[in-house]
């Protein structure tokens, strides 16, 4: 049994919780009030618990990358170095406690195998998308990948005979390439490059937003909801909107 919350899939819930966890890390580093840091630590515990019971391995990977990056960023900034060390110990304590309670469910789920259904299917979806990109370099149209693959028999060609497995490619970049063509994918990558250039990595607000975007792009390597599901699109464009709203200077009022 996996936690879905009010979202269509556990992986989307995990993405939302990664967003929330990074927000609490930001509040912890930004705050100068011990009470606020305590509240942020409590929030990390409950969000971490939700992330674990989502049993989303892509979410776990995104969270680990995000935590590593924000702690690493904090250690490199003299102003936040002490808080970053404390944050690392708090996060370690939170997850050691959660692992101690839930290890019986976490460790079996954390194992990967190329023969495992979800992993094998993702590899096949990527192969299908690559085949579409090769044969349809201009793309098949936004939202049309599944219909095109069904009509052209690509699912059966790659051994997916059960129609329940006829799903979009679980890779944001390959899905964009299949639906909008090579030109669309190049423009999307150029757009992301422009976004990253806009981020002020020396400012905590800009750096946190940039790290969340990196987490989302990592999650996009394993799923498609940032492109074709409303909840995923809202989260993705919310982060982009935050970055654009901060501006090149990355300024945001401090949390006292």
PDB file of C-alpha atoms in Angstrom:
ATOM      1  CA  UNK A   1       0.000   0.000   0.000  1.00  0.00           C
ATOM      2  CA  UNK A   2       1.523   3.314  -1.100  1.00  0.00           C
ATOM      3  CA  UNK A   3       0.466   6.783   0.024  1.00  0.00           C
ATOM      4  CA  UNK A   4      -1.123   8.856  -2.750  1.00  0.00           C
ATOM      5  CA  UNK A   5      -2.472  11.763  -0.705  1.00  0.00           C
ATOM      6  CA  UNK A   6      -4.922  13.588  -2.967  1.00  0.00           C
ATOM      7  CA  UNK A   7      -2.715  13.164  -6.041  1.00  0.00           C
ATOM      8  CA  UNK A   8      -3.065  10.763  -8.975  1.00  0.00           C
ATOM      9  CA  UNK A   9       0.035   8.698  -8.151  1.00  0.00           C
ATOM     10  CA  UNK A  10       2.458   8.073  -5.296  1.00  0.00           C
ATOM     11  CA  UNK A  11       5.372   9.350  -7.392  1.00  0.00           C
ATOM     12  CA  UNK A  12       3.644  12.728  -7.779  1.00  0.00           C
ATOM     13  CA  UNK A  13       3.051  12.858  -4.027  1.00  0.00           C
ATOM     14  CA  UNK A  14       6.760  12.145  -3.532  1.00  0.00           C
ATOM     15  CA  UNK A  15       7.635  15.025  -5.859  1.00  0.00           C
ATOM     16  CA  UNK A  16       5.375  17.357  -3.866  1.00  0.00           C
ATOM     17  CA  UNK A  17       7.006  16.189  -0.628  1.00  0.00           C
ATOM     18  CA  UNK A  18      10.505  16.722  -2.019  1.00  0.00           C
ATOM     19  CA  UNK A  19       9.377  20.271  -2.787  1.00  0.00           C
ATOM     20  CA  UNK A  20       8.093  20.617   0.780  1.00  0.00           C
ATOM     21  CA  UNK A  21      11.200  19.128   2.352  1.00  0.00           C
ATOM     22  CA  UNK A  22      13.471  21.538   0.483  1.00  0.00           C
ATOM     23  CA  UNK A  23      11.208  24.408   1.557  1.00  0.00           C
ATOM     24  CA  UNK A  24      11.687  23.415   5.211  1.00  0.00           C
ATOM     25  CA  UNK A  25      15.464  23.242   4.655  1.00  0.00           C
ATOM     26  CA  UNK A  26      15.283  26.772   3.265  1.00  0.00           C
ATOM     27  CA  UNK A  27      13.263  27.993   6.254  1.00  0.00           C
ATOM     28  CA  UNK A  28      15.745  26.379   8.647  1.00  0.00           C
ATOM     29  CA  UNK A  29      18.772  28.016   7.027  1.00  0.00           C
ATOM     30  CA  UNK A  30      17.053  31.368   6.571  1.00  0.00           C
ATOM     31  CA  UNK A  31      15.582  31.675  10.047  1.00  0.00           C
ATOM     32  CA  UNK A  32      17.368  33.451  12.902  1.00  0.00           C
ATOM     33  CA  UNK A  33      14.784  32.363  15.458  1.00  0.00           C
ATOM     34  CA  UNK A  34      15.400  29.026  17.313  1.00  0.00           C
ATOM     35  CA  UNK A  35      11.643  28.427  17.581  1.00  0.00           C
ATOM     36  CA  UNK A  36      11.275  28.708  13.803  1.00  0.00           C
ATOM     37  CA  UNK A  37      14.162  26.286  13.303  1.00  0.00           C
ATOM     38  CA  UNK A  38      12.541  23.842  15.724  1.00  0.00           C
ATOM     39  CA  UNK A  39       9.249  24.069  13.807  1.00  0.00           C
ATOM     40  CA  UNK A  40      11.139  23.517  10.539  1.00  0.00           C
ATOM     41  CA  UNK A  41      12.802  20.417  12.027  1.00  0.00           C
ATOM     42  CA  UNK A  42       9.427  19.005  13.085  1.00  0.00           C
ATOM     43  CA  UNK A  43       8.095  19.725   9.602  1.00  0.00           C
ATOM     44  CA  UNK A  44      11.040  17.827   8.079  1.00  0.00           C
ATOM     45  CA  UNK A  45      10.171  14.795  10.192  1.00  0.00           C
ATOM     46  CA  UNK A  46       6.562  14.621   9.030  1.00  0.00           C
ATOM     47  CA  UNK A  47       7.381  15.403   5.397  1.00  0.00           C
ATOM     48  CA  UNK A  48      10.159  12.788   5.532  1.00  0.00           C
ATOM     49  CA  UNK A  49       7.663  10.265   6.917  1.00  0.00           C
ATOM     50  CA  UNK A  50       5.286  11.014   4.049  1.00  0.00           C
ATOM     51  CA  UNK A  51       8.121  10.664   1.556  1.00  0.00           C
ATOM     52  CA  UNK A  52       9.039   7.260   2.931  1.00  0.00           C
ATOM     53  CA  UNK A  53       5.486   5.877   2.924  1.00  0.00           C
ATOM     54  CA  UNK A  54       5.043   7.010  -0.688  1.00  0.00           C
ATOM     55  CA  UNK A  55       7.613   4.255  -1.441  1.00  0.00           C
ATOM     56  CA  UNK A  56       8.688   6.283  -4.472  1.00  0.00           C
ATOM     57  CA  UNK A  57      12.263   5.376  -5.322  1.00  0.00           C
ATOM     58  CA  UNK A  58      12.556   8.291  -7.740  1.00  0.00           C
ATOM     59  CA  UNK A  59      11.327  10.567  -4.937  1.00  0.00           C
ATOM     60  CA  UNK A  60      13.944   9.149  -2.583  1.00  0.00           C
ATOM     61  CA  UNK A  61      16.664   9.781  -5.154  1.00  0.00           C
ATOM     62  CA  UNK A  62      15.456  13.349  -5.698  1.00  0.00           C
ATOM     63  CA  UNK A  63      15.364  13.999  -1.946  1.00  0.00           C
ATOM     64  CA  UNK A  64      18.895  12.680  -1.408  1.00  0.00           C
ATOM     65  CA  UNK A  65      20.232  14.855  -4.236  1.00  0.00           C
ATOM     66  CA  UNK A  66      18.379  17.913  -2.955  1.00  0.00           C
ATOM     67  CA  UNK A  67      19.562  17.434   0.632  1.00  0.00           C
ATOM     68  CA  UNK A  68      23.156  16.933  -0.494  1.00  0.00           C
ATOM     69  CA  UNK A  69      23.094  20.051  -2.667  1.00  0.00           C
ATOM     70  CA  UNK A  70      21.512  22.386  -0.117  1.00  0.00           C
ATOM     71  CA  UNK A  71      23.822  21.223   2.689  1.00  0.00           C
ATOM     72  CA  UNK A  72      26.831  21.495   0.375  1.00  0.00           C
ATOM     73  CA  UNK A  73      25.710  24.991  -0.646  1.00  0.00           C
ATOM     74  CA  UNK A  74      25.301  26.024   2.996  1.00  0.00           C
ATOM     75  CA  UNK A  75      28.743  24.715   3.956  1.00  0.00           C
ATOM     76  CA  UNK A  76      30.286  26.882   1.245  1.00  0.00           C
ATOM     77  CA  UNK A  77      28.628  30.040   2.557  1.00  0.00           C
ATOM     78  CA  UNK A  78      30.220  31.461   5.690  1.00  0.00           C
ATOM     79  CA  UNK A  79      26.932  33.008   6.796  1.00  0.00           C
ATOM     80  CA  UNK A  80      25.108  29.659   6.731  1.00  0.00           C
ATOM     81  CA  UNK A  81      27.952  27.232   7.527  1.00  0.00           C
ATOM     82  CA  UNK A  82      27.012  26.573  11.156  1.00  0.00           C
ATOM     83  CA  UNK A  83      23.316  26.193  10.332  1.00  0.00           C
ATOM     84  CA  UNK A  84      24.169  23.864   7.424  1.00  0.00           C
ATOM     85  CA  UNK A  85      26.107  21.586   9.797  1.00  0.00           C
ATOM     86  CA  UNK A  86      23.196  21.557  12.222  1.00  0.00           C
ATOM     87  CA  UNK A  87      20.788  20.931   9.349  1.00  0.00           C
ATOM     88  CA  UNK A  88      22.828  17.927   8.229  1.00  0.00           C
ATOM     89  CA  UNK A  89      22.745  16.396  11.723  1.00  0.00           C
ATOM     90  CA  UNK A  90      19.013  17.057  12.075  1.00  0.00           C
ATOM     91  CA  UNK A  91      18.214  15.464   8.710  1.00  0.00           C
ATOM     92  CA  UNK A  92      20.471  12.514   9.548  1.00  0.00           C
ATOM     93  CA  UNK A  93      18.710  12.048  12.885  1.00  0.00           C
ATOM     94  CA  UNK A  94      15.264  12.329  11.274  1.00  0.00           C
ATOM     95  CA  UNK A  95      15.959   9.703   8.645  1.00  0.00           C
ATOM     96  CA  UNK A  96      17.845   7.369  10.998  1.00  0.00           C
ATOM     97  CA  UNK A  97      14.773   7.415  13.235  1.00  0.00           C
ATOM     98  CA  UNK A  98      12.454   6.813  10.288  1.00  0.00           C
ATOM     99  CA  UNK A  99      14.683   4.034   8.930  1.00  0.00           C
ATOM    100  CA  UNK A 100      14.711   2.414  12.360  1.00  0.00           C
ATOM    101  CA  UNK A 101      10.917   2.384  12.395  1.00  0.00           C
ATOM    102  CA  UNK A 102      10.282   1.534   8.726  1.00  0.00           C
ATOM    103  CA  UNK A 103      13.392  -0.435   7.697  1.00  0.00           C
ATOM    104  CA  UNK A 104      11.344  -3.603   7.161  1.00  0.00           C
ATOM    105  CA  UNK A 105       9.502  -1.834   4.323  1.00  0.00           C
ATOM    106  CA  UNK A 106      12.194   0.539   3.060  1.00  0.00           C
ATOM    107  CA  UNK A 107      15.068  -1.825   2.266  1.00  0.00           C
ATOM    108  CA  UNK A 108      13.111  -4.291   0.088  1.00  0.00           C
ATOM    109  CA  UNK A 109      11.674  -1.359  -1.878  1.00  0.00           C
ATOM    110  CA  UNK A 110      15.110   0.265  -2.263  1.00  0.00           C
ATOM    111  CA  UNK A 111      16.424  -2.645  -4.326  1.00  0.00           C
ATOM    112  CA  UNK A 112      16.649  -2.263  -8.114  1.00  0.00           C
ATOM    113  CA  UNK A 113      16.714  -4.896 -10.822  1.00  0.00           C
ATOM    114  CA  UNK A 114      16.650  -4.541 -14.617  1.00  0.00           C
ATOM    115  CA  UNK A 115      14.155  -7.429 -14.693  1.00  0.00           C
ATOM    116  CA  UNK A 116      11.768  -5.721 -12.285  1.00  0.00           C
ATOM    117  CA  UNK A 117       8.503  -4.667 -13.931  1.00  0.00           C
ATOM    118  CA  UNK A 118       8.601  -0.886 -13.403  1.00  0.00           C
ATOM    119  CA  UNK A 119      12.297  -0.667 -14.319  1.00  0.00           C
ATOM    120  CA  UNK A 120      11.929  -2.920 -17.369  1.00  0.00           C
ATOM    121  CA  UNK A 121       8.872  -1.017 -18.578  1.00  0.00           C
ATOM    122  CA  UNK A 122      10.640   2.332 -18.240  1.00  0.00           C
ATOM    123  CA  UNK A 123      13.510   1.066 -20.348  1.00  0.00           C
ATOM    124  CA  UNK A 124      11.036  -0.070 -23.010  1.00  0.00           C
ATOM    125  CA  UNK A 125       9.167   3.267 -22.925  1.00  0.00           C
ATOM    126  CA  UNK A 126      12.490   5.044 -23.488  1.00  0.00           C
ATOM    127  CA  UNK A 127      13.217   2.784 -26.447  1.00  0.00           C
ATOM    128  CA  UNK A 128       9.790   3.534 -27.904  1.00  0.00           C
ATOM    129  CA  UNK A 129      10.319   7.287 -27.533  1.00  0.00           C
ATOM    130  CA  UNK A 130      13.745   7.052 -29.143  1.00  0.00           C
ATOM    131  CA  UNK A 131      12.219   5.094 -32.029  1.00  0.00           C
ATOM    132  CA  UNK A 132       9.593   7.819 -32.501  1.00  0.00           C
ATOM    133  CA  UNK A 133      12.245  10.544 -32.450  1.00  0.00           C
ATOM    134  CA  UNK A 134      14.222   8.686 -35.109  1.00  0.00           C
ATOM    135  CA  UNK A 135      11.235   8.116 -37.392  1.00  0.00           C
ATOM    136  CA  UNK A 136       9.314  11.328 -36.625  1.00  0.00           C
ATOM    137  CA  UNK A 137      11.962  14.050 -36.071  1.00  0.00           C
ATOM    138  CA  UNK A 138       9.286  16.773 -36.195  1.00  0.00           C
ATOM    139  CA  UNK A 139       7.316  15.059 -33.433  1.00  0.00           C
ATOM    140  CA  UNK A 140       3.874  13.481 -33.322  1.00  0.00           C
ATOM    141  CA  UNK A 141       2.133  16.374 -31.538  1.00  0.00           C
ATOM    142  CA  UNK A 142       1.681  17.268 -27.892  1.00  0.00           C
ATOM    143  CA  UNK A 143      -0.309  14.582 -26.093  1.00  0.00           C
ATOM    144  CA  UNK A 144      -0.162  12.183 -29.049  1.00  0.00           C
ATOM    145  CA  UNK A 145       2.694   9.854 -28.134  1.00  0.00           C
ATOM    146  CA  UNK A 146       0.515   7.099 -26.699  1.00  0.00           C
ATOM    147  CA  UNK A 147      -1.960   7.301 -29.596  1.00  0.00           C
ATOM    148  CA  UNK A 148       0.843   7.215 -32.158  1.00  0.00           C
ATOM    149  CA  UNK A 149       2.586   4.291 -30.475  1.00  0.00           C
ATOM    150  CA  UNK A 150      -0.734   2.422 -30.271  1.00  0.00           C
ATOM    151  CA  UNK A 151      -1.700   3.078 -33.902  1.00  0.00           C
ATOM    152  CA  UNK A 152       1.742   2.147 -35.203  1.00  0.00           C
ATOM    153  CA  UNK A 153       2.005  -1.014 -33.093  1.00  0.00           C
ATOM    154  CA  UNK A 154       5.134   0.123 -31.255  1.00  0.00           C
ATOM    155  CA  UNK A 155       3.975  -1.235 -27.904  1.00  0.00           C
ATOM    156  CA  UNK A 156       3.495  -4.718 -29.348  1.00  0.00           C
ATOM    157  CA  UNK A 157       6.767  -4.411 -31.260  1.00  0.00           C
ATOM    158  CA  UNK A 158       8.583  -3.913 -27.968  1.00  0.00           C
ATOM    159  CA  UNK A 159       6.702  -6.690 -26.170  1.00  0.00           C
ATOM    160  CA  UNK A 160       4.041  -4.672 -24.305  1.00  0.00           C
ATOM    161  CA  UNK A 161       0.954  -6.639 -25.289  1.00  0.00           C
ATOM    162  CA  UNK A 162      -1.133  -5.714 -22.236  1.00  0.00           C
ATOM    163  CA  UNK A 163      -2.976  -2.476 -23.019  1.00  0.00           C
ATOM    164  CA  UNK A 164      -2.709  -1.437 -19.349  1.00  0.00           C
ATOM    165  CA  UNK A 165       1.012  -0.922 -19.969  1.00  0.00           C
ATOM    166  CA  UNK A 166       0.430   1.465 -22.901  1.00  0.00           C
ATOM    167  CA  UNK A 167       1.601   4.588 -21.144  1.00  0.00           C
ATOM    168  CA  UNK A 168       3.639   7.694 -22.007  1.00  0.00           C
ATOM    169  CA  UNK A 169       7.407   7.522 -21.906  1.00  0.00           C
ATOM    170  CA  UNK A 170       8.571   7.870 -18.317  1.00  0.00           C
ATOM    171  CA  UNK A 171      11.265  10.382 -19.216  1.00  0.00           C
ATOM    172  CA  UNK A 172      10.491  14.090 -19.498  1.00  0.00           C
ATOM    173  CA  UNK A 173      13.126  14.827 -22.123  1.00  0.00           C
ATOM    174  CA  UNK A 174      12.448  11.851 -24.387  1.00  0.00           C
ATOM    175  CA  UNK A 175       8.701  12.496 -24.141  1.00  0.00           C
ATOM    176  CA  UNK A 176       9.167  16.125 -25.204  1.00  0.00           C
ATOM    177  CA  UNK A 177      11.395  14.975 -28.052  1.00  0.00           C
ATOM    178  CA  UNK A 178       8.844  12.409 -29.225  1.00  0.00           C
ATOM    179  CA  UNK A 179       5.893  14.820 -29.105  1.00  0.00           C
ATOM    180  CA  UNK A 180       7.455  18.122 -30.200  1.00  0.00           C
ATOM    181  CA  UNK A 181      10.363  16.818 -32.224  1.00  0.00           C
ATOM    182  CA  UNK A 182      14.061  17.496 -32.027  1.00  0.00           C
ATOM    183  CA  UNK A 183      13.450  21.233 -32.467  1.00  0.00           C
ATOM    184  CA  UNK A 184      11.033  21.308 -29.520  1.00  0.00           C
ATOM    185  CA  UNK A 185      13.475  19.421 -27.308  1.00  0.00           C
ATOM    186  CA  UNK A 186      16.340  21.760 -28.219  1.00  0.00           C
ATOM    187  CA  UNK A 187      14.170  24.800 -27.473  1.00  0.00           C
ATOM    188  CA  UNK A 188      13.138  23.314 -24.127  1.00  0.00           C
ATOM    189  CA  UNK A 189      16.779  22.692 -23.175  1.00  0.00           C
ATOM    190  CA  UNK A 190      17.691  26.232 -24.280  1.00  0.00           C
ATOM    191  CA  UNK A 191      14.825  27.552 -22.129  1.00  0.00           C
ATOM    192  CA  UNK A 192      16.158  25.638 -19.099  1.00  0.00           C
ATOM    193  CA  UNK A 193      19.654  26.939 -19.786  1.00  0.00           C
ATOM    194  CA  UNK A 194      18.299  30.483 -19.721  1.00  0.00           C
ATOM    195  CA  UNK A 195      16.504  29.777 -16.436  1.00  0.00           C
ATOM    196  CA  UNK A 196      19.672  28.460 -14.793  1.00  0.00           C
ATOM    197  CA  UNK A 197      21.651  31.450 -16.022  1.00  0.00           C
ATOM    198  CA  UNK A 198      19.138  33.717 -14.302  1.00  0.00           C
ATOM    199  CA  UNK A 199      19.622  32.121 -10.871  1.00  0.00           C
ATOM    200  CA  UNK A 200      21.749  33.947  -8.320  1.00  0.00           C
ATOM    201  CA  UNK A 201      23.469  30.965  -6.705  1.00  0.00           C
ATOM    202  CA  UNK A 202      25.029  33.131  -3.980  1.00  0.00           C
ATOM    203  CA  UNK A 203      21.591  34.015  -2.599  1.00  0.00           C
ATOM    204  CA  UNK A 204      19.777  31.433  -0.467  1.00  0.00           C
ATOM    205  CA  UNK A 205      16.396  32.017  -2.135  1.00  0.00           C
ATOM    206  CA  UNK A 206      17.780  31.675  -5.648  1.00  0.00           C
ATOM    207  CA  UNK A 207      19.972  28.710  -4.710  1.00  0.00           C
ATOM    208  CA  UNK A 208      17.089  26.843  -3.053  1.00  0.00           C
ATOM    209  CA  UNK A 209      14.804  27.406  -6.038  1.00  0.00           C
ATOM    210  CA  UNK A 210      17.595  26.264  -8.360  1.00  0.00           C
ATOM    211  CA  UNK A 211      18.198  23.124  -6.286  1.00  0.00           C
ATOM    212  CA  UNK A 212      14.477  22.292  -6.323  1.00  0.00           C
ATOM    213  CA  UNK A 213      14.510  22.669 -10.107  1.00  0.00           C
ATOM    214  CA  UNK A 214      17.504  20.307 -10.301  1.00  0.00           C
ATOM    215  CA  UNK A 215      15.578  17.789  -8.161  1.00  0.00           C
ATOM    216  CA  UNK A 216      12.585  18.088 -10.502  1.00  0.00           C
ATOM    217  CA  UNK A 217      14.747  17.518 -13.581  1.00  0.00           C
ATOM    218  CA  UNK A 218      16.228  14.417 -11.935  1.00  0.00           C
ATOM    219  CA  UNK A 219      12.700  13.174 -11.202  1.00  0.00           C
ATOM    220  CA  UNK A 220      11.872  13.943 -14.831  1.00  0.00           C
ATOM    221  CA  UNK A 221      14.363  11.276 -15.894  1.00  0.00           C
ATOM    222  CA  UNK A 222      12.042   8.652 -14.405  1.00  0.00           C
ATOM    223  CA  UNK A 223       8.527   9.987 -14.996  1.00  0.00           C
ATOM    224  CA  UNK A 224       6.276  12.024 -17.261  1.00  0.00           C
ATOM    225  CA  UNK A 225       3.947  13.982 -14.961  1.00  0.00           C
ATOM    226  CA  UNK A 226       5.753  17.312 -15.376  1.00  0.00           C
ATOM    227  CA  UNK A 227       4.628  17.281 -19.013  1.00  0.00           C
ATOM    228  CA  UNK A 228       1.192  15.713 -19.190  1.00  0.00           C
ATOM    229  CA  UNK A 229      -0.464  15.810 -15.734  1.00  0.00           C
ATOM    230  CA  UNK A 230      -1.860  18.996 -14.242  1.00  0.00           C
ATOM    231  CA  UNK A 231      -0.460  18.441 -10.743  1.00  0.00           C
ATOM    232  CA  UNK A 232       3.030  17.875 -12.133  1.00  0.00           C
ATOM    233  CA  UNK A 233       2.850  20.845 -14.483  1.00  0.00           C
ATOM    234  CA  UNK A 234       1.705  23.124 -11.659  1.00  0.00           C
ATOM    235  CA  UNK A 235       4.669  22.180  -9.475  1.00  0.00           C
ATOM    236  CA  UNK A 236       7.176  22.488 -12.309  1.00  0.00           C
ATOM    237  CA  UNK A 237       5.971  25.885 -13.481  1.00  0.00           C
ATOM    238  CA  UNK A 238       5.584  27.110  -9.905  1.00  0.00           C
ATOM    239  CA  UNK A 239       9.316  26.608  -9.366  1.00  0.00           C
ATOM    240  CA  UNK A 240      10.086  28.328 -12.665  1.00  0.00           C
ATOM    241  CA  UNK A 241       7.792  31.180 -11.639  1.00  0.00           C
ATOM    242  CA  UNK A 242       9.602  31.520  -8.300  1.00  0.00           C
ATOM    243  CA  UNK A 243      12.947  31.739 -10.098  1.00  0.00           C
ATOM    244  CA  UNK A 244      11.632  34.323 -12.544  1.00  0.00           C
ATOM    245  CA  UNK A 245       9.985  36.259  -9.708  1.00  0.00           C
ATOM    246  CA  UNK A 246      13.198  36.413  -7.700  1.00  0.00           C
ATOM    247  CA  UNK A 247      14.995  37.957 -10.641  1.00  0.00           C
ATOM    248  CA  UNK A 248      18.741  37.890 -11.286  1.00  0.00           C
ATOM    249  CA  UNK A 249      19.494  39.188  -7.777  1.00  0.00           C
ATOM    250  CA  UNK A 250      17.449  36.398  -6.149  1.00  0.00           C
ATOM    251  CA  UNK A 251      16.161  38.611  -3.370  1.00  0.00           C
ATOM    252  CA  UNK A 252      13.393  37.578  -0.978  1.00  0.00           C
ATOM    253  CA  UNK A 253      12.438  39.031   2.412  1.00  0.00           C
ATOM    254  CA  UNK A 254      14.251  37.262   5.257  1.00  0.00           C
ATOM    255  CA  UNK A 255      12.375  34.993   7.667  1.00  0.00           C
ATOM    256  CA  UNK A 256      12.943  36.306  11.187  1.00  0.00           C
TER     257      UNK A 256
END
